XYZ file of C-alpha atoms in Angstrom:
437
model
C -1.724 -23.941 -20.428
C -4.705 -23.345 -18.102
C -4.363 -24.471 -14.509
C -7.479 -25.532 -12.622
C -8.212 -24.340 -9.100
C -7.916 -27.957 -7.901
C -4.387 -28.233 -9.373
C -3.403 -25.032 -7.643
C -4.714 -26.117 -4.271
C -3.116 -29.556 -4.469
C 0.326 -28.231 -5.373
C 0.483 -25.165 -3.065
C 2.889 -25.091 -0.150
C 1.686 -21.905 1.539
C 2.645 -18.279 1.038
C 5.189 -18.059 3.841
C 6.574 -21.561 3.480
C 9.747 -20.541 1.699
C 12.164 -18.187 3.466
C 14.787 -18.100 0.736
C 15.650 -14.691 -0.680
C 14.018 -14.062 -4.027
C 12.866 -17.595 -4.873
C 12.237 -17.651 -8.603
C 9.003 -19.596 -8.853
C 7.289 -20.518 -12.060
C 3.944 -18.883 -12.729
C 2.209 -22.122 -11.757
C 4.151 -22.416 -8.506
C 3.659 -18.757 -7.580
C -0.086 -18.904 -8.121
C -0.255 -22.249 -6.343
C 1.352 -20.727 -3.259
C -0.922 -17.699 -3.344
C -4.094 -19.712 -3.830
C -3.124 -22.332 -1.248
C -2.954 -19.597 1.373
C -6.001 -17.660 0.149
C -8.455 -19.954 -1.657
C -10.405 -17.628 -3.970
C -14.174 -17.538 -3.712
C -16.136 -19.368 -6.416
C -16.979 -17.082 -9.325
C -14.636 -14.360 -8.121
C -13.789 -11.325 -10.206
C -11.818 -8.263 -9.126
C -11.617 -4.559 -9.867
C -8.421 -2.622 -9.226
C -8.234 1.177 -9.132
C -4.714 2.487 -9.680
C -3.059 5.778 -10.553
C -2.373 6.684 -14.156
C 1.172 5.689 -15.099
C 3.974 8.082 -15.929
C 6.119 5.220 -17.280
C 4.245 3.038 -19.750
C 6.517 0.054 -19.143
C 5.394 -0.021 -15.511
C 1.739 -0.333 -16.489
C 2.521 -2.839 -19.242
C 4.393 -5.074 -16.789
C 1.568 -4.956 -14.241
C -1.014 -5.822 -16.900
C 1.143 -8.681 -18.220
C 1.464 -10.136 -14.716
C -2.283 -9.756 -14.204
C -2.970 -11.683 -17.415
C -0.828 -14.551 -16.090
C -2.966 -14.636 -12.957
C -6.229 -14.569 -14.913
C -5.128 -17.227 -17.384
C -4.186 -19.571 -14.547
C -7.142 -18.975 -12.226
C -9.970 -17.781 -14.431
C -10.349 -14.742 -12.168
C -10.900 -11.630 -14.277
C -9.229 -8.474 -12.996
C -10.522 -5.154 -14.305
C -7.958 -2.360 -14.023
C -9.218 1.219 -13.863
C -7.009 4.333 -13.821
C -7.406 7.799 -12.371
C -5.082 10.789 -12.319
C -2.794 11.106 -9.325
C -4.835 13.935 -7.831
C -8.112 12.026 -8.223
C -7.055 8.774 -6.543
C -7.348 10.201 -3.029
C -10.956 11.486 -3.298
C -12.097 8.462 -5.327
C -10.708 6.055 -2.716
C -12.223 8.064 0.139
C -15.647 8.038 -1.497
C -15.476 4.275 -2.069
C -14.527 3.757 1.575
C -17.392 5.912 2.818
C -20.165 4.573 0.579
C -19.008 0.952 0.751
C -18.885 0.195 -2.945
C -16.464 0.489 -5.830
C -13.129 -1.206 -6.547
C -11.996 -4.226 -4.563
C -8.391 -3.027 -4.499
C -7.042 0.524 -4.621
C -3.536 1.990 -4.784
C -3.510 4.907 -2.342
C -0.902 7.574 -1.605
C 1.128 8.284 1.514
C -0.971 7.743 4.676
C -4.356 7.799 2.937
C -5.028 4.359 4.421
C -4.741 5.931 7.867
C -7.888 7.980 7.207
C -10.270 5.017 7.000
C -8.476 1.928 8.392
C -11.760 0.431 9.639
C -12.912 0.241 6.007
C -9.871 -1.775 4.899
C -9.221 -5.500 5.085
C -6.660 -6.672 7.621
C -3.902 -8.211 5.470
C -1.382 -8.840 8.250
C -0.996 -12.539 7.458
C -0.247 -11.776 3.824
C 2.133 -8.913 4.658
C 3.992 -10.929 7.284
C 4.376 -13.846 4.893
C 5.882 -11.612 2.222
C 8.162 -9.965 4.770
C 9.541 -13.342 5.851
C 9.996 -14.391 2.254
C 11.691 -11.228 0.990
C 13.846 -9.760 3.725
C 11.321 -7.521 5.475
C 9.874 -4.108 4.674
C 11.691 -0.821 4.883
C 10.389 0.707 8.139
C 8.855 3.876 6.694
C 7.057 1.907 3.979
C 5.565 -0.416 6.585
C 4.577 2.525 8.802
C 2.331 3.927 6.098
C 0.469 0.615 5.782
C 0.027 -0.306 9.446
C -2.446 0.787 12.115
C -1.944 -0.363 15.700
C 0.501 -3.014 14.539
C -1.788 -4.488 11.907
C -1.376 -4.146 8.144
C -4.359 -2.510 6.431
C -2.568 -2.581 3.076
C 0.518 -3.903 1.348
C 3.375 -1.392 0.878
C 3.585 -1.447 -2.907
C 6.288 1.025 -3.957
C 8.104 4.242 -3.248
C 8.097 6.711 -6.142
C 11.545 8.229 -5.824
C 11.767 11.999 -6.215
C 15.129 13.465 -7.193
C 16.559 16.634 -8.623
C 16.818 16.413 -12.415
C 18.930 18.926 -14.319
C 20.600 19.837 -17.600
C 24.295 19.227 -17.050
C 25.560 21.509 -19.809
C 23.492 24.434 -18.553
C 24.740 23.956 -15.003
C 28.311 24.027 -16.295
C 27.585 27.104 -18.426
C 26.416 28.791 -15.241
C 29.876 28.253 -13.770
C 29.302 25.136 -11.652
C 31.491 22.078 -12.234
C 29.041 19.920 -10.275
C 25.558 20.255 -8.869
C 25.570 21.975 -5.439
C 25.297 19.715 -2.419
C 23.789 22.279 -0.030
C 20.895 24.735 -0.031
C 23.158 27.778 -0.181
C 24.791 26.477 -3.331
C 21.400 25.682 -4.886
C 20.331 29.305 -4.446
C 23.518 30.566 -6.060
C 23.067 28.148 -8.949
C 19.478 29.293 -9.390
C 20.574 32.912 -9.683
C 23.241 32.043 -12.265
C 20.843 29.905 -14.316
C 18.185 32.618 -14.288
C 20.756 35.133 -15.519
C 21.444 32.761 -18.440
C 17.705 32.493 -19.223
C 17.630 28.894 -18.002
C 15.409 29.154 -14.893
C 14.718 26.417 -12.392
C 11.195 25.365 -11.443
C 9.862 23.327 -8.523
C 6.193 22.476 -8.017
C 4.376 24.731 -5.547
C 0.847 23.698 -6.508
C -1.269 20.787 -5.297
C 0.875 18.122 -6.954
C 0.408 14.949 -4.915
C 3.976 13.873 -5.589
C 6.139 16.767 -6.716
C 4.416 19.494 -4.690
C 4.485 17.534 -1.448
C 8.026 16.297 -1.955
C 9.555 19.700 -2.657
C 7.655 21.598 0.033
C 8.341 19.056 2.775
C 12.019 19.185 1.830
C 11.989 22.974 2.258
C 10.480 22.538 5.737
C 12.606 19.624 6.932
C 15.946 20.714 5.508
C 15.835 23.779 7.760
C 14.772 21.856 10.859
C 11.036 22.537 10.739
C 8.359 19.914 11.325
C 4.592 19.688 11.503
C 4.415 18.159 14.994
C 6.789 16.962 17.701
C 7.153 13.360 18.826
C 4.074 13.663 21.000
C 1.878 15.006 18.219
C 1.886 18.638 19.371
C 1.768 21.116 16.479
C 5.090 22.984 16.276
C 5.179 24.127 12.653
C 5.249 27.819 13.613
C 8.893 27.811 14.622
C 12.074 29.778 13.878
C 13.300 26.811 11.825
C 10.168 26.824 9.675
C 10.403 30.575 9.151
C 14.044 30.153 8.090
C 12.988 27.612 5.474
C 10.258 29.913 4.211
C 12.646 32.841 3.938
C 14.967 30.603 1.937
C 12.272 29.474 -0.490
C 11.094 33.055 -0.994
C 14.576 33.819 -2.343
C 14.793 30.592 -4.336
C 11.423 31.312 -5.949
C 12.887 34.422 -7.572
C 14.982 32.106 -9.768
C 11.955 30.045 -10.887
C 10.094 30.071 -14.155
C 6.737 31.880 -13.671
C 3.625 29.922 -12.709
C 4.969 27.113 -10.506
C 2.398 27.895 -7.795
C -0.324 26.445 -10.056
C 1.596 23.354 -11.161
C 0.293 19.831 -10.649
C 2.363 16.682 -11.111
C 2.404 16.822 -14.906
C 3.402 20.459 -15.331
C 7.084 20.368 -14.457
C 7.525 17.314 -16.705
C 6.063 19.229 -19.624
C 8.088 22.369 -18.929
C 11.330 20.419 -18.645
C 10.718 18.441 -21.837
C 9.821 21.667 -23.629
C 13.292 22.992 -22.779
C 11.910 25.725 -20.508
C 13.572 24.412 -17.343
C 17.135 23.729 -16.303
C 16.373 22.116 -12.921
C 13.312 20.497 -11.348
C 12.433 17.629 -9.005
C 10.674 14.604 -10.439
C 10.533 10.886 -10.769
C 12.740 9.234 -13.373
C 9.770 9.436 -15.748
C 10.876 12.857 -16.960
C 14.122 11.327 -18.227
C 12.316 8.594 -20.133
C 9.957 11.097 -21.702
C 13.052 12.517 -23.384
C 14.955 9.258 -23.882
C 12.027 7.647 -25.717
C 11.679 10.525 -28.180
C 14.315 10.523 -30.943
C 13.867 14.277 -31.325
C 14.980 14.749 -27.714
C 18.062 12.524 -27.801
C 20.395 15.448 -27.158
C 18.357 16.542 -24.148
C 18.283 13.018 -22.705
C 22.053 12.726 -23.028
C 22.427 16.016 -21.161
C 20.161 15.053 -18.236
C 21.492 14.111 -14.817
C 19.891 13.326 -11.464
C 20.946 13.863 -7.873
C 19.411 13.915 -4.428
C 18.106 17.112 -2.860
C 20.818 19.364 -1.393
C 21.455 19.246 2.339
C 20.075 22.142 4.369
C 21.184 23.731 7.647
C 20.353 20.580 9.639
C 23.286 18.849 7.909
C 21.635 15.636 6.687
C 19.443 14.369 3.861
C 15.704 14.538 4.523
C 13.448 13.451 1.685
C 9.741 12.672 1.572
C 9.309 10.651 -1.629
C 5.911 9.312 -2.542
C 4.652 6.001 -1.241
C 1.805 3.949 -2.625
C -0.012 1.152 -0.795
C -2.321 -1.529 -2.194
C -5.439 -1.797 -0.028
C -8.418 -4.154 -0.158
C -11.776 -2.752 0.931
C -13.724 -4.741 3.499
C -16.842 -4.489 1.336
C -15.208 -6.616 -1.372
C -17.197 -9.759 -2.098
C -13.970 -11.562 -2.945
C -11.386 -10.762 -0.237
C -9.573 -14.090 -0.589
C -9.277 -13.715 -4.353
C -7.949 -10.194 -3.851
C -5.292 -11.438 -1.446
C -4.345 -14.302 -3.752
C -3.931 -11.803 -6.591
C -1.677 -9.489 -4.579
C 0.290 -12.421 -3.183
C 1.012 -13.558 -6.731
C 1.973 -10.064 -7.892
C 4.523 -9.788 -5.073
C 6.277 -13.048 -5.940
C 9.812 -12.463 -7.215
C 9.230 -13.264 -10.874
C 6.296 -10.856 -11.126
C 7.551 -8.103 -8.817
C 10.997 -8.006 -10.413
C 9.417 -7.791 -13.853
C 7.327 -4.868 -12.617
C 10.353 -3.062 -11.162
C 12.239 -3.593 -14.398
C 9.316 -2.364 -16.488
C 9.080 0.736 -14.311
C 12.695 1.615 -15.228
C 13.611 2.885 -11.727
C 10.344 4.809 -11.351
C 9.093 2.453 -8.604
C 11.396 1.536 -5.730
C 10.849 -1.725 -3.887
C 9.299 -1.853 -0.409
C 10.726 -5.297 0.431
C 14.470 -5.285 1.027
C 15.392 -8.404 -0.949
C 14.407 -6.676 -4.194
C 17.096 -4.010 -3.784
C 19.447 -6.087 -5.948
C 17.253 -5.736 -9.034
C 19.621 -4.870 -11.931
C 17.486 -1.866 -12.871
C 19.239 0.237 -10.215
C 22.656 -0.126 -11.814
C 21.572 -0.304 -15.448
C 21.891 3.477 -15.995
C 23.698 6.185 -14.016
C 20.578 8.358 -13.866
C 18.819 5.642 -11.842
C 21.239 5.923 -8.908
C 19.501 8.843 -7.212
C 16.262 6.834 -7.086
C 17.684 3.547 -5.821
C 17.541 4.346 -2.104
C 14.142 6.043 -2.010
C 12.541 3.489 0.325
C 15.568 3.497 2.595
C 15.897 7.279 2.951
C 12.276 8.416 2.957
C 10.906 10.251 5.990
C 7.132 9.924 6.584
C 5.045 13.051 6.142
C 3.809 12.827 9.738
C 7.310 13.592 11.037
C 8.113 13.865 13.849
C 4.877 12.491 15.273
C 2.990 9.275 14.621
C 1.172 8.485 11.408
C -2.584 8.265 11.612
C -5.824 10.014 10.646
C -4.450 13.382 11.777
C -1.249 13.246 9.737
C -3.248 11.997 6.754
C -5.779 14.801 7.113
C -3.018 17.425 7.402
C -1.468 16.243 4.156
C -4.824 15.932 2.411
C -5.493 19.561 3.398
C -2.206 20.672 1.770
C -1.044 22.561 4.864
C 2.702 22.309 4.180
C 2.370 22.914 0.442
C 0.136 25.955 0.901
C 2.430 27.406 3.549
C 5.522 27.107 1.368
C 3.714 28.456 -1.701
C 2.312 31.439 0.202
C 5.731 32.415 1.504
C 7.530 31.760 -1.779
C 5.184 33.878 -3.867
C 4.903 36.679 -1.331
C 1.197 36.127 -0.739
C 2.134 36.091 2.955
C 5.317 36.840 4.825
C 7.187 33.778 6.105
C 5.990 34.585 9.610
C 2.380 34.946 8.498
C 2.491 31.733 6.461
C 3.907 29.750 9.390
C 1.300 31.198 11.763
C -1.536 30.299 9.396
C -0.186 26.761 8.952
C -0.047 26.399 12.753
C -3.690 27.440 13.058
C -4.820 25.071 10.315
C -2.864 22.156 11.768
C -4.155 22.759 15.289
C -7.731 22.287 14.031
C -6.721 18.782 12.964
C -4.374 17.844 15.827
C -6.636 19.037 18.655
């Protein structure tokens, strides 16, 4: 059944009208609420630029929800995809030239690099927060500038350690180590059994950043202090770099050139015993009958605790932003408002099979998190994530430091022996100071 714009406007009650947790609205009611708050422009059409999916069910669910919106409103939504590594430059170019997609899914604090080019969506974000229990603080931090939302926190892509249980046991470990010392010992034993580990040390937007920031943080290092002063050249950082230079000796060759797809491929090929990845690597095996034995042998866990004595994990965050140059800003907001309603957002989380973690707290009870044991390590990603700008504020400087791969390059240089830990930390300090001056 097609719903006219007049029907939608007459029946809408406003986006933030309902404060009940997870109200299950019909498609008509959800679109009515969205359109009542943001009446789409006449003749509107939208273009969305998103990252290429690693879990097909996630993309399928988003497209299915989009079709519901189009069928009810007549607003066509074109969905374009780019690789993870290409999203950042494509979005930056669109922001600078003032043309391209209406909506873009950006990574980490990319939105902090060009907030003046993005539509203020505070009313929409606040309405969703009231409706669905509020945002997890770190997710909201990525999407806000000076207290205003320049994007909607869309999801956290949980990153966890994935391993072959039988190989870990063959190496003499009854369970996966819970600290960094134990991880190093496990790596040595696995390498001796010709089952090496492998963590991404290349410019992988997700896996490279996640692993390398964990190396830094788990030993007490940080890019800047609370006041934004660069402090990465520290004894704690050097300790982390010395650790990773030993851990690297247990790796499969070539990890310094890996992007986000490479460790998936190596693990599925049976070349790896341990890596860090989203849950997508499990489903790559589980969905292939030839890899049933591998899938049954896979387990997940959170990163081991380092000398600081607590879990510190980056995870990858993605934010949905609307460019100010869009000719149809109200239609874009109505579309996102609809996609965040419980019926649609829950369907998307379910389709993603634990790959995407919710940013709004009320969605934490989605059954996907308890449907399989391997999902457990990903369930708290939004709650436990630490922003990449730690310990200082997020903003253009933290975004530029990440975009310049300072932490990843530093860890890779020390791990591979290209520079000593001391030299790598000193170089990272110099590079960061050019940004944080």
